[in-house]
PDB file of C-alpha atoms in Angstrom:
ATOM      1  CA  UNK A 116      27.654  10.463 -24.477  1.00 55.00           C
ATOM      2  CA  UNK A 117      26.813  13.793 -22.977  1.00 75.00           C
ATOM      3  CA  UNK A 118      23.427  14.823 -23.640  1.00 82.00           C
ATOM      4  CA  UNK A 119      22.056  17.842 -25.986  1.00 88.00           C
ATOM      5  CA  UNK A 120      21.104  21.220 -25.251  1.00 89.00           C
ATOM      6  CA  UNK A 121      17.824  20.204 -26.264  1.00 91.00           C
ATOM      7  CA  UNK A 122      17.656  17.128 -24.050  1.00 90.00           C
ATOM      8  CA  UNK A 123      18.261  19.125 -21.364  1.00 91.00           C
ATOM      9  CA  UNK A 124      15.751  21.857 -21.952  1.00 92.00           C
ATOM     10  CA  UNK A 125      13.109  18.625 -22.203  1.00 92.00           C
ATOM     11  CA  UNK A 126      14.301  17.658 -18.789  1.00 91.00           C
ATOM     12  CA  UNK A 127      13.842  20.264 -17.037  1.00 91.00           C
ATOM     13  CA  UNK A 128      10.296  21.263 -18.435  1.00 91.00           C
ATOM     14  CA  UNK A 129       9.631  17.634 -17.229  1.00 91.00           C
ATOM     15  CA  UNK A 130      11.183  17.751 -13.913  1.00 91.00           C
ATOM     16  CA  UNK A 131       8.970  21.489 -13.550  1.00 90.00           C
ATOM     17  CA  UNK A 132       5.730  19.971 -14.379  1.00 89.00           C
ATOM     18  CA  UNK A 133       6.473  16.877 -12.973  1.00 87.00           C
ATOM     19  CA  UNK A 134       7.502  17.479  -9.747  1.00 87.00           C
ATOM     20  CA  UNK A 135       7.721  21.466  -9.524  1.00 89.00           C
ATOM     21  CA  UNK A 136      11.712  21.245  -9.723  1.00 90.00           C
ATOM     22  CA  UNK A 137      13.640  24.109 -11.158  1.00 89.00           C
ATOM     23  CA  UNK A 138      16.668  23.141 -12.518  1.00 88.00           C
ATOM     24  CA  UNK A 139      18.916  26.047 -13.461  1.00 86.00           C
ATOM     25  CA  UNK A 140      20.861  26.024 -16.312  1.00 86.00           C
ATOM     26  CA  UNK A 141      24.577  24.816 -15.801  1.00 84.00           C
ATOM     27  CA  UNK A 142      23.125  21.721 -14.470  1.00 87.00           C
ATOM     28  CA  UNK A 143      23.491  19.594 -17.436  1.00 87.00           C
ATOM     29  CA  UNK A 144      26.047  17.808 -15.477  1.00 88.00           C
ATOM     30  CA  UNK A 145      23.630  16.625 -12.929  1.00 88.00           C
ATOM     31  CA  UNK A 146      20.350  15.634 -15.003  1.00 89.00           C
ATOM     32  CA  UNK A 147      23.511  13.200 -17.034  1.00 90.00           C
ATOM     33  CA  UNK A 148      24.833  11.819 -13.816  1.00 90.00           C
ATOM     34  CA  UNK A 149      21.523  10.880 -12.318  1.00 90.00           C
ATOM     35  CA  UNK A 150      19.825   9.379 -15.315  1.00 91.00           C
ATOM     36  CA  UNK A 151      23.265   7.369 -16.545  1.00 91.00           C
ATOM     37  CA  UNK A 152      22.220   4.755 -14.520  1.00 91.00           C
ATOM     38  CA  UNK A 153      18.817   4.944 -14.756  1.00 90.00           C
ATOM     39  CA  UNK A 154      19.053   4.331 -18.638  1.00 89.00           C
ATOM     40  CA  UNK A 155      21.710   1.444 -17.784  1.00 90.00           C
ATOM     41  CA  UNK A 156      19.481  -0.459 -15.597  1.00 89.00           C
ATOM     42  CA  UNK A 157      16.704  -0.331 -18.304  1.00 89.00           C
ATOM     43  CA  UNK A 158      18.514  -1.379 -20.949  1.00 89.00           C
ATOM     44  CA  UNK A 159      19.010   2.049 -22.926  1.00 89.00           C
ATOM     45  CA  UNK A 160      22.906   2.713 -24.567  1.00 85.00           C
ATOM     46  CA  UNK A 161      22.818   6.195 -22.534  1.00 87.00           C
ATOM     47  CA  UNK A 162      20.773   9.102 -21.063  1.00 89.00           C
ATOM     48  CA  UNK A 163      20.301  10.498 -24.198  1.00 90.00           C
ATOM     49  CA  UNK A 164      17.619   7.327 -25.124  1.00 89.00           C
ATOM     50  CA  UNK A 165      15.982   7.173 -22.246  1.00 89.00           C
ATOM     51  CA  UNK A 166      15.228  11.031 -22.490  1.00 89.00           C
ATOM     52  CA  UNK A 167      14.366  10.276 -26.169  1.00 87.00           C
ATOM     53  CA  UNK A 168      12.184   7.260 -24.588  1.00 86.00           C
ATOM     54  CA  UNK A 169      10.225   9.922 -22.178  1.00 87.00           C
ATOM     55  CA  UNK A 170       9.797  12.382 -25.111  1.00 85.00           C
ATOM     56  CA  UNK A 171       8.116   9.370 -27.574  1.00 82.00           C
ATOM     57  CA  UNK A 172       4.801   9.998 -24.566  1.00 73.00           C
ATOM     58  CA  UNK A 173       5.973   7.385 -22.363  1.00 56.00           C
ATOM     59  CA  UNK A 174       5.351   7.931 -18.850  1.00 57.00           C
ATOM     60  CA  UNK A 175       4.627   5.311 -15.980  1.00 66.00           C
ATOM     61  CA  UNK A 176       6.198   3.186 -14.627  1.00 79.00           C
ATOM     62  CA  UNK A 177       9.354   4.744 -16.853  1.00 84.00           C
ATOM     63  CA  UNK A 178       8.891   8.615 -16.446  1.00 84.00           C
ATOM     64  CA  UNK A 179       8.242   7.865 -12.354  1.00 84.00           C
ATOM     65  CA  UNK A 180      11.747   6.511 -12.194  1.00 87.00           C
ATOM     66  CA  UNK A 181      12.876   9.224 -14.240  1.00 88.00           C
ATOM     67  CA  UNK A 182      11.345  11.895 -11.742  1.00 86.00           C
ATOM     68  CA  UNK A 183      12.386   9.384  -8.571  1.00 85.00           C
ATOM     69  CA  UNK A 184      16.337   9.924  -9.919  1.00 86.00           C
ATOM     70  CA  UNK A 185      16.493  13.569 -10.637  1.00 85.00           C
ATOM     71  CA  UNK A 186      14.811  14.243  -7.078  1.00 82.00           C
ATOM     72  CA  UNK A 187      17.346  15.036  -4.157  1.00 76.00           C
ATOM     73  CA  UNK A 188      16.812  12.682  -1.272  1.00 80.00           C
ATOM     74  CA  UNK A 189      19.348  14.021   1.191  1.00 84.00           C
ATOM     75  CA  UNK A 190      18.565  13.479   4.542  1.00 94.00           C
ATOM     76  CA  UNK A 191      20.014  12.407   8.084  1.00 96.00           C
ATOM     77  CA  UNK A 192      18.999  12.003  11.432  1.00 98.00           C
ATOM     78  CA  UNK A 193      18.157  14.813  13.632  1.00 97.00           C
ATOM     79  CA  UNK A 194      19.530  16.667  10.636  1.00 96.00           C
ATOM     80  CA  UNK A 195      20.554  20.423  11.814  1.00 94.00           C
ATOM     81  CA  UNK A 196      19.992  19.160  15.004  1.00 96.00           C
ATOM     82  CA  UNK A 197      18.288  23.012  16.497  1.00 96.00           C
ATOM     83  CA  UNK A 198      15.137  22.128  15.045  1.00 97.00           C
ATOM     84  CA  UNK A 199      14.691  19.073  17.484  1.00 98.00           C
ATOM     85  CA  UNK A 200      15.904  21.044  19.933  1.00 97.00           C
ATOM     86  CA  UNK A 201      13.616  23.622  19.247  1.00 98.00           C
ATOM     87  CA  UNK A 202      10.222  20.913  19.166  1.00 98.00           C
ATOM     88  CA  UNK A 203      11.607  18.875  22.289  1.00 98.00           C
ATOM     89  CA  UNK A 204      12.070  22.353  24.472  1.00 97.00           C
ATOM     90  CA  UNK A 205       9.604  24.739  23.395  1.00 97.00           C
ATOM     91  CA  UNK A 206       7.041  23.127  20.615  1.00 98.00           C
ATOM     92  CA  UNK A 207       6.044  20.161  22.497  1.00 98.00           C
ATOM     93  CA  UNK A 208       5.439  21.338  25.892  1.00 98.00           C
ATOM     94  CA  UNK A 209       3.710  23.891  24.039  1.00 98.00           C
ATOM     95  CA  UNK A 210       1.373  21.980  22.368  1.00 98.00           C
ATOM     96  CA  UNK A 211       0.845  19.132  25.033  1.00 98.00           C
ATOM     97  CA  UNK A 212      -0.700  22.072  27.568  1.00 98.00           C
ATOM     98  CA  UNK A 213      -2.780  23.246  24.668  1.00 98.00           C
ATOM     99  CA  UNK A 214      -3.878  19.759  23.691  1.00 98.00           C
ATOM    100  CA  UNK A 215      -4.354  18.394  27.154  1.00 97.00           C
ATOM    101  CA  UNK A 216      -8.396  18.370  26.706  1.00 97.00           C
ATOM    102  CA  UNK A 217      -8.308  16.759  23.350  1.00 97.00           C
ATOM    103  CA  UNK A 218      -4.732  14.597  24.125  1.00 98.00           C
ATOM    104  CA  UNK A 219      -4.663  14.580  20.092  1.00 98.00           C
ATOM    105  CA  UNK A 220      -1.203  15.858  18.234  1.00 98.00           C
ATOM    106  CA  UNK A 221      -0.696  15.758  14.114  1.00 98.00           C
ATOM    107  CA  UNK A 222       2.967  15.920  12.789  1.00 98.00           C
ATOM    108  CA  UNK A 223       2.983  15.618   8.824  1.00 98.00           C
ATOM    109  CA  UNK A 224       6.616  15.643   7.864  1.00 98.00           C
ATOM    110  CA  UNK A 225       6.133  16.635   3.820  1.00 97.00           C
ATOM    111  CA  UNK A 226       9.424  15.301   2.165  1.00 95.00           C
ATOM    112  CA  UNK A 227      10.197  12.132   4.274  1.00 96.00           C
ATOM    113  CA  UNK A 228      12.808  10.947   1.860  1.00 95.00           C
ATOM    114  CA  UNK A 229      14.243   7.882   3.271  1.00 96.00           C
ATOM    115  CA  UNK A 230      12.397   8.367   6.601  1.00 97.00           C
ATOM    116  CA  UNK A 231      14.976   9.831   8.934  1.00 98.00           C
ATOM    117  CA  UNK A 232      13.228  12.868   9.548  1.00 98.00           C
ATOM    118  CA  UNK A 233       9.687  11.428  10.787  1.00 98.00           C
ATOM    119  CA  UNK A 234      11.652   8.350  12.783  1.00 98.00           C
ATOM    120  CA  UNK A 235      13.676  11.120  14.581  1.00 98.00           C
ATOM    121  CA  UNK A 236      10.249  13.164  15.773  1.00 98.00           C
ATOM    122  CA  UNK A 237       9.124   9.769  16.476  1.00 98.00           C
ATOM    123  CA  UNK A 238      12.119   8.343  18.717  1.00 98.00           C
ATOM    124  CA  UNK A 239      12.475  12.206  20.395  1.00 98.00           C
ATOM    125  CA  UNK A 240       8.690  11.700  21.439  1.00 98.00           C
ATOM    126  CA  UNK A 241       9.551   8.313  22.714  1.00 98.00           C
ATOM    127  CA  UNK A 242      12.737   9.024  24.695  1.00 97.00           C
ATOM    128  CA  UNK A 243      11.318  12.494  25.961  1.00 98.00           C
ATOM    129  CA  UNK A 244       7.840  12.292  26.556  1.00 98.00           C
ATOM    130  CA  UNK A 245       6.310   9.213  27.792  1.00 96.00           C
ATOM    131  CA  UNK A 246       3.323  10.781  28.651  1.00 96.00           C
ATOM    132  CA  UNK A 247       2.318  11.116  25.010  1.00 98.00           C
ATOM    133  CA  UNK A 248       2.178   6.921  25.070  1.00 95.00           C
ATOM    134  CA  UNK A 249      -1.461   7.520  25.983  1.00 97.00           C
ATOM    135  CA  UNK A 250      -2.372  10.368  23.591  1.00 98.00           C
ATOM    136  CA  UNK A 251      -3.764   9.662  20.111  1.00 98.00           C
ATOM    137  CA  UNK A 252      -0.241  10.704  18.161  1.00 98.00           C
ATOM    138  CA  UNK A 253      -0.190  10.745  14.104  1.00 98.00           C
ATOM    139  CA  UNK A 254       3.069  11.608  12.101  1.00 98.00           C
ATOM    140  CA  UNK A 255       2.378  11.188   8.611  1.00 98.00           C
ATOM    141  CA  UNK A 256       5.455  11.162   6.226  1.00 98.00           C
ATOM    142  CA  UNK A 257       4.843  12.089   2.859  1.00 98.00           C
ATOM    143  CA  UNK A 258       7.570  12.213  -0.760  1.00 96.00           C
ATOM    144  CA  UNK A 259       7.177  12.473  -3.669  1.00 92.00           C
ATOM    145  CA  UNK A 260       9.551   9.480  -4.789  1.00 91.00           C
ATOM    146  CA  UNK A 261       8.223   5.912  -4.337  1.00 89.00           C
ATOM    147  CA  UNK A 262      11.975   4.654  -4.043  1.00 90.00           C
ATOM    148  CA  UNK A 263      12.747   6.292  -1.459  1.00 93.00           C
ATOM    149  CA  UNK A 264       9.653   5.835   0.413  1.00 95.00           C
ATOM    150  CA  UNK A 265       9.716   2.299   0.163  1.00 95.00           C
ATOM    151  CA  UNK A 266      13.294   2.480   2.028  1.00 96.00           C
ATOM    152  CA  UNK A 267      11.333   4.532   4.973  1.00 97.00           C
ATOM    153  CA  UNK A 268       8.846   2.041   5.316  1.00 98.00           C
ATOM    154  CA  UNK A 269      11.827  -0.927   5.687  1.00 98.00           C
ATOM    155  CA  UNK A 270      13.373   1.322   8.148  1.00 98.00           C
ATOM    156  CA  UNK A 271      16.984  -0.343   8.167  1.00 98.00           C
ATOM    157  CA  UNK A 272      20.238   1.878   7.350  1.00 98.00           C
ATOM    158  CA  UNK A 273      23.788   1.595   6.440  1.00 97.00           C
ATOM    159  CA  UNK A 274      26.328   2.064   8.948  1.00 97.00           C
ATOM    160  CA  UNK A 275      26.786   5.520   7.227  1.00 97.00           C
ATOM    161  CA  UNK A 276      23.027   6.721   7.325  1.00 97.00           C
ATOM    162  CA  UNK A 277      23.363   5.630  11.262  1.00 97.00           C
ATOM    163  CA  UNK A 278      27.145   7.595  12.092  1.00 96.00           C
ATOM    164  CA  UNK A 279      24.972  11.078  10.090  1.00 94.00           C
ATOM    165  CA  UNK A 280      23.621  12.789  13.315  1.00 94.00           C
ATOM    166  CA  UNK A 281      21.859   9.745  15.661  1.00 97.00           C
ATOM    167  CA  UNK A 282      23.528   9.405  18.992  1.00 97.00           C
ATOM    168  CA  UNK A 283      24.557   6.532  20.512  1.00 97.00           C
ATOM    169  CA  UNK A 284      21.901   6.403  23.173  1.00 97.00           C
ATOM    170  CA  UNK A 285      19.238   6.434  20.146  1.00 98.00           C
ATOM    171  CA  UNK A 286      21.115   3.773  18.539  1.00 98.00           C
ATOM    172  CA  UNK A 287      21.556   1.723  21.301  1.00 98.00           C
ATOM    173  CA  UNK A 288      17.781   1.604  22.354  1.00 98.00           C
ATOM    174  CA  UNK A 289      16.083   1.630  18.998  1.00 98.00           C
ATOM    175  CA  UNK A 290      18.395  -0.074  16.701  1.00 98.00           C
ATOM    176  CA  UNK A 291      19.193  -3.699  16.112  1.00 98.00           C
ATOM    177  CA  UNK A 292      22.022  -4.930  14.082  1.00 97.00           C
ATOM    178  CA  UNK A 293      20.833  -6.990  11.159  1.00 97.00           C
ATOM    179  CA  UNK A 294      23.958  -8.222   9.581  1.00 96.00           C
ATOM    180  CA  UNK A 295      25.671  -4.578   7.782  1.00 96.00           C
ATOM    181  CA  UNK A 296      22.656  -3.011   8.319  1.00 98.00           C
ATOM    182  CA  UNK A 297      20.433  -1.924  11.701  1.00 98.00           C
ATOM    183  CA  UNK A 298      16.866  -1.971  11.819  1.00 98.00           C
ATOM    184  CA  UNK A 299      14.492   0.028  13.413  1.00 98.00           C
ATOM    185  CA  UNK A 300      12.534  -1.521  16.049  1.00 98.00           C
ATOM    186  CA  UNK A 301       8.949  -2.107  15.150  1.00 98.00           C
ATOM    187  CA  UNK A 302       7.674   0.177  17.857  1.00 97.00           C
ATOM    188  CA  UNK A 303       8.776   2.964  16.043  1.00 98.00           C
ATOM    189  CA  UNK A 304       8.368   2.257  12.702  1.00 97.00           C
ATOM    190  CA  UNK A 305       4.570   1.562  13.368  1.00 97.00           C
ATOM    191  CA  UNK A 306       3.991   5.176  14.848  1.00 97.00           C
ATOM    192  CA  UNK A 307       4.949   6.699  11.380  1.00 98.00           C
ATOM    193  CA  UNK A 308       2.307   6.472   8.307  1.00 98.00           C
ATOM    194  CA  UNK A 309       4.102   6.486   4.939  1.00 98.00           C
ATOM    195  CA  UNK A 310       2.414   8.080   1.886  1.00 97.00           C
ATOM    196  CA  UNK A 311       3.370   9.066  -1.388  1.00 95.00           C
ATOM    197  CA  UNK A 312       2.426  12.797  -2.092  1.00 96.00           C
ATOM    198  CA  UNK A 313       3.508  15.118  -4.711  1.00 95.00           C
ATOM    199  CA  UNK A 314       2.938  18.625  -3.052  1.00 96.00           C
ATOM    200  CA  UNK A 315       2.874  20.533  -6.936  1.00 94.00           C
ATOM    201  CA  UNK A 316      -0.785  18.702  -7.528  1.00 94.00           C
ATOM    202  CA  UNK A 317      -3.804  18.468  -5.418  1.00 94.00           C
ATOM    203  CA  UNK A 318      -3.412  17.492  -1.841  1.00 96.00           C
ATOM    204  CA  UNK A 319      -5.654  14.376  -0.307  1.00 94.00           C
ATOM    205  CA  UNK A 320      -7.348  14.943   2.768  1.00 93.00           C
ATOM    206  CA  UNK A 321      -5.008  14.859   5.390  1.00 92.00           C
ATOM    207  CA  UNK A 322      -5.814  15.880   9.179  1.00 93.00           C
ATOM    208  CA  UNK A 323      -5.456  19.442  10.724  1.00 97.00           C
ATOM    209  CA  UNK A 324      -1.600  19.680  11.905  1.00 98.00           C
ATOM    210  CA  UNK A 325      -0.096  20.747  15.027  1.00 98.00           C
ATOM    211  CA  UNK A 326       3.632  20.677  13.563  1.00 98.00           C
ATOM    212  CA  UNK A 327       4.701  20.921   9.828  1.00 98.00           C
ATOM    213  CA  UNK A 328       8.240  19.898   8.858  1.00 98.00           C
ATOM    214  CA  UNK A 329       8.740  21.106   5.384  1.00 98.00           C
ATOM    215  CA  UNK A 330      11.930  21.182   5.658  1.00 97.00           C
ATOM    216  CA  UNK A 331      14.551  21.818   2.273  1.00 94.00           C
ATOM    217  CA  UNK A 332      11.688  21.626  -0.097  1.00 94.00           C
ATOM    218  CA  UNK A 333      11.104  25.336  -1.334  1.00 95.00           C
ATOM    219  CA  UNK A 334      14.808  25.791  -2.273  1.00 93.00           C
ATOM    220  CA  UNK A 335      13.608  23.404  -5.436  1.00 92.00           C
ATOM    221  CA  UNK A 336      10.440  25.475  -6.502  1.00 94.00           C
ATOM    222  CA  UNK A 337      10.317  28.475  -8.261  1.00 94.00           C
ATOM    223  CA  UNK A 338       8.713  31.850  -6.613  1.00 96.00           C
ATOM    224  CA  UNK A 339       5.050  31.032  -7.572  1.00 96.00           C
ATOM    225  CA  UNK A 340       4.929  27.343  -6.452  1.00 96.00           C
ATOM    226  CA  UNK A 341       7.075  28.619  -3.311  1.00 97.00           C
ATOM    227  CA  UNK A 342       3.624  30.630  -2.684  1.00 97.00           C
ATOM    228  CA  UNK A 343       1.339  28.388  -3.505  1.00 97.00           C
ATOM    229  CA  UNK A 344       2.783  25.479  -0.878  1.00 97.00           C
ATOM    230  CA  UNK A 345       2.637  27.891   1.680  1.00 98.00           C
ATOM    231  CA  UNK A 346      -0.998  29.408   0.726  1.00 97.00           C
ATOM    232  CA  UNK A 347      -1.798  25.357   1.417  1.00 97.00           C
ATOM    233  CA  UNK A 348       0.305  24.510   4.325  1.00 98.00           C
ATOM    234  CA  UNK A 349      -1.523  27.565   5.570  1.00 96.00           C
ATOM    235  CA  UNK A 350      -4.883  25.455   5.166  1.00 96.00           C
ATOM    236  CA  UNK A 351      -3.879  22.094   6.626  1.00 97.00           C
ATOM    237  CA  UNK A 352      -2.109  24.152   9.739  1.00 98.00           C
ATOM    238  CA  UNK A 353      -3.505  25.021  12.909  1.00 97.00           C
ATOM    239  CA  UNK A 354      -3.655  28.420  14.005  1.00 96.00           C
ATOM    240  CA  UNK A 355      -1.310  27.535  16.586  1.00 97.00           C
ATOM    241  CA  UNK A 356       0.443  25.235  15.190  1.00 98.00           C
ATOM    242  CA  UNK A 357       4.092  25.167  13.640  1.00 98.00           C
ATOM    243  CA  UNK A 358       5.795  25.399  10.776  1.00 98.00           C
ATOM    244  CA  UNK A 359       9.585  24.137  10.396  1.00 98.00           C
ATOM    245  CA  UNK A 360      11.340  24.759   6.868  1.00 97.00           C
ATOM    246  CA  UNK A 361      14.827  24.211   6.426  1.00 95.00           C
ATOM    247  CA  UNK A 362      17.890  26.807   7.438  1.00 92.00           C
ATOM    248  CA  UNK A 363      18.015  28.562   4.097  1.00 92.00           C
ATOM    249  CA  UNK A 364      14.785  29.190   3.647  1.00 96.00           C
ATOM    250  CA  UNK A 365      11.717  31.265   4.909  1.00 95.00           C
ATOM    251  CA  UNK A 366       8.199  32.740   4.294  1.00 97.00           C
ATOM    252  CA  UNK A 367       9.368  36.453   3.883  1.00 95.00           C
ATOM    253  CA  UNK A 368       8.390  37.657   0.614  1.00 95.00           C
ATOM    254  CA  UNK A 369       6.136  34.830  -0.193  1.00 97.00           C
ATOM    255  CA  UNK A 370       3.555  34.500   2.550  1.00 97.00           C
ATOM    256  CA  UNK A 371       2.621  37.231   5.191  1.00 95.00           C
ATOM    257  CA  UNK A 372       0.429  34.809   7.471  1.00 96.00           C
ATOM    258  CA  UNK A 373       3.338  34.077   8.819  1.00 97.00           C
ATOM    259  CA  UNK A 374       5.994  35.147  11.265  1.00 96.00           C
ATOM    260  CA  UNK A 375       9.560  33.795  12.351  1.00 95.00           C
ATOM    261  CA  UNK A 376       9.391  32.413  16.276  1.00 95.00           C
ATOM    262  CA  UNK A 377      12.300  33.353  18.448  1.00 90.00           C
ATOM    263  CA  UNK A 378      13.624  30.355  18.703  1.00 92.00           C
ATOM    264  CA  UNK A 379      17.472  30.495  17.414  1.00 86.00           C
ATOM    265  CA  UNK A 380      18.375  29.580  13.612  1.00 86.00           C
ATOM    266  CA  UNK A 381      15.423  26.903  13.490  1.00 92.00           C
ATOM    267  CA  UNK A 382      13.465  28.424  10.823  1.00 95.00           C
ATOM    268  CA  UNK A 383      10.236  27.542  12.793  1.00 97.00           C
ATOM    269  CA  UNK A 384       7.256  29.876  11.776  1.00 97.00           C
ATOM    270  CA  UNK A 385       3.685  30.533  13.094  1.00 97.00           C
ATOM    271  CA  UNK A 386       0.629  32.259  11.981  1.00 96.00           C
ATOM    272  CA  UNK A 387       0.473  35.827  12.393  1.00 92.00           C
ATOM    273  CA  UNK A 388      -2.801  35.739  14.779  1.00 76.00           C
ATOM    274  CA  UNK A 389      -1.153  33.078  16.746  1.00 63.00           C
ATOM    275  CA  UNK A 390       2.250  35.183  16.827  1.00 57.00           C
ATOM    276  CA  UNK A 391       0.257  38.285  18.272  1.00 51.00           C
ATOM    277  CA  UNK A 392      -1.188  36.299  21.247  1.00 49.00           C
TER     278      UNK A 392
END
């Protein structure tokens, strides 16, 4: 049963104040797809009730799962692979001669998905920069969806997730094979703090960061809530610190405080007063 023009229009003013999602029209196709089996697994004949369910005022744990399957989770490791290159060449050494007094670094990776992301920064630190072992190093991984976060925090990936972007040197020293599946050794997974964090409401405290991946996030929001992540990224930054977003997006147009570093097709960005030094 494909759903109404009127379900649809519910869904998406959901999915906006929910979760800050725009969802254009034409993408009736996709809200059906992703909440057909949501409404299967909970015992509803189709999409249509479950919507209908939502719309009746009911909202956790239901509408959660509702907002957990209409949000993208695509991820990989070292995804777009320049970015790493980018924060094991130039950002680290960077940061590690301007940190040497305090021998403190904050990395708050701010859609974590599945956990790729953070384990990468995490293994690349390892593998490149053993000195760091005796530094006081926080990467805080943050999503909005609680499914997805709860596969971070197990840490073990299909054969699939592992052949998308780690190399075999990676796999080989941080990986064990548990029976389909490999696992991430526990030395790794306990350098990464998972929390769930919707970055449309209020943000909790969180420490000052040296690096921000906000990577693919602000190609979901609409021009306003584009703004107003940055304006707050912008608090919870350094003033030399970094900002990573993802290759098809930028600040241009939405935040002047910042400015595009030379660094290839990264998409890495600094503050303007830090730029100018």
């Amino acid at each position: 049963m494909t759903i109404s023009g009127s379900d649809f229009d519910f869904v998406r003013r959901f999915i906006r104040d929910e979760a800050g999602i725009v969802l254009e029209t034409g993408k009736e196709y996709l809200v059906e797809a992703r909440l057909t089996p949501l409404a299967q697994t909970q015992g509803f004949a189709h999409a249509s009730s479950l919507i209908e369910e939502i719309r009746r005022g009911s909202r956790s744990p239901l509408s959660r799962r509702v907002v957990d399957a209409l949000t993208t989770n695509e991820t990989s490791f070292f995804r777009d692979v320049e970015p790493f290159e980018v924060v094991r060449t130039e950002v680290l050494p960077s940061l590690i001669s301007a940190r040497r007094a305090t021998r403190t670094l904050h990395i708050w990776c701010a859609a974590a998905s599945t956990g790729q992301e953070p384990y990468t920064l995490a293994m690349l630190i390892d593998e490149h920069f053993p000195e760091l072992r005796a530094w006081h190093v926080t990467i805080l991984a943050t999503d909005l969806s609680s499914e997805a976060l709860a596969r971070a925090r197990d840490a073990r990936y299909s054969q699939f997730e592992i052949n998308r972007g780690l190399p075999a040197r990676y796999l080989i020293k941080y990986f064990d094979k548990v029976g389909l599946e490999w696992q991430l050794h526990d030395a790794i997974r306990q350098r990464v703090e998972f929390r769930e964090m919707n970055l449309t409401r209020p943000w909790p405290p969180m420490p000052q960061a040296d690096i921000v991946f906000l990577r693919n996030v602000l190609i979901y929001f609409d021009v306003e809530t584009k703004r107003d992540v940055l304006a707050r990224v912008r608090r919870v930054l350094r003033p030399d610190g970094y900002l990573f977003l993802g290759a098809a997006e930028t600040t241009v147009n939405l935040d002047d405080a910042f400015r595009r570093a030379p660094w290839g097709r990264a998409s890495c960005f600094q503050l303007v007063a830090a730029v100018a030094e």
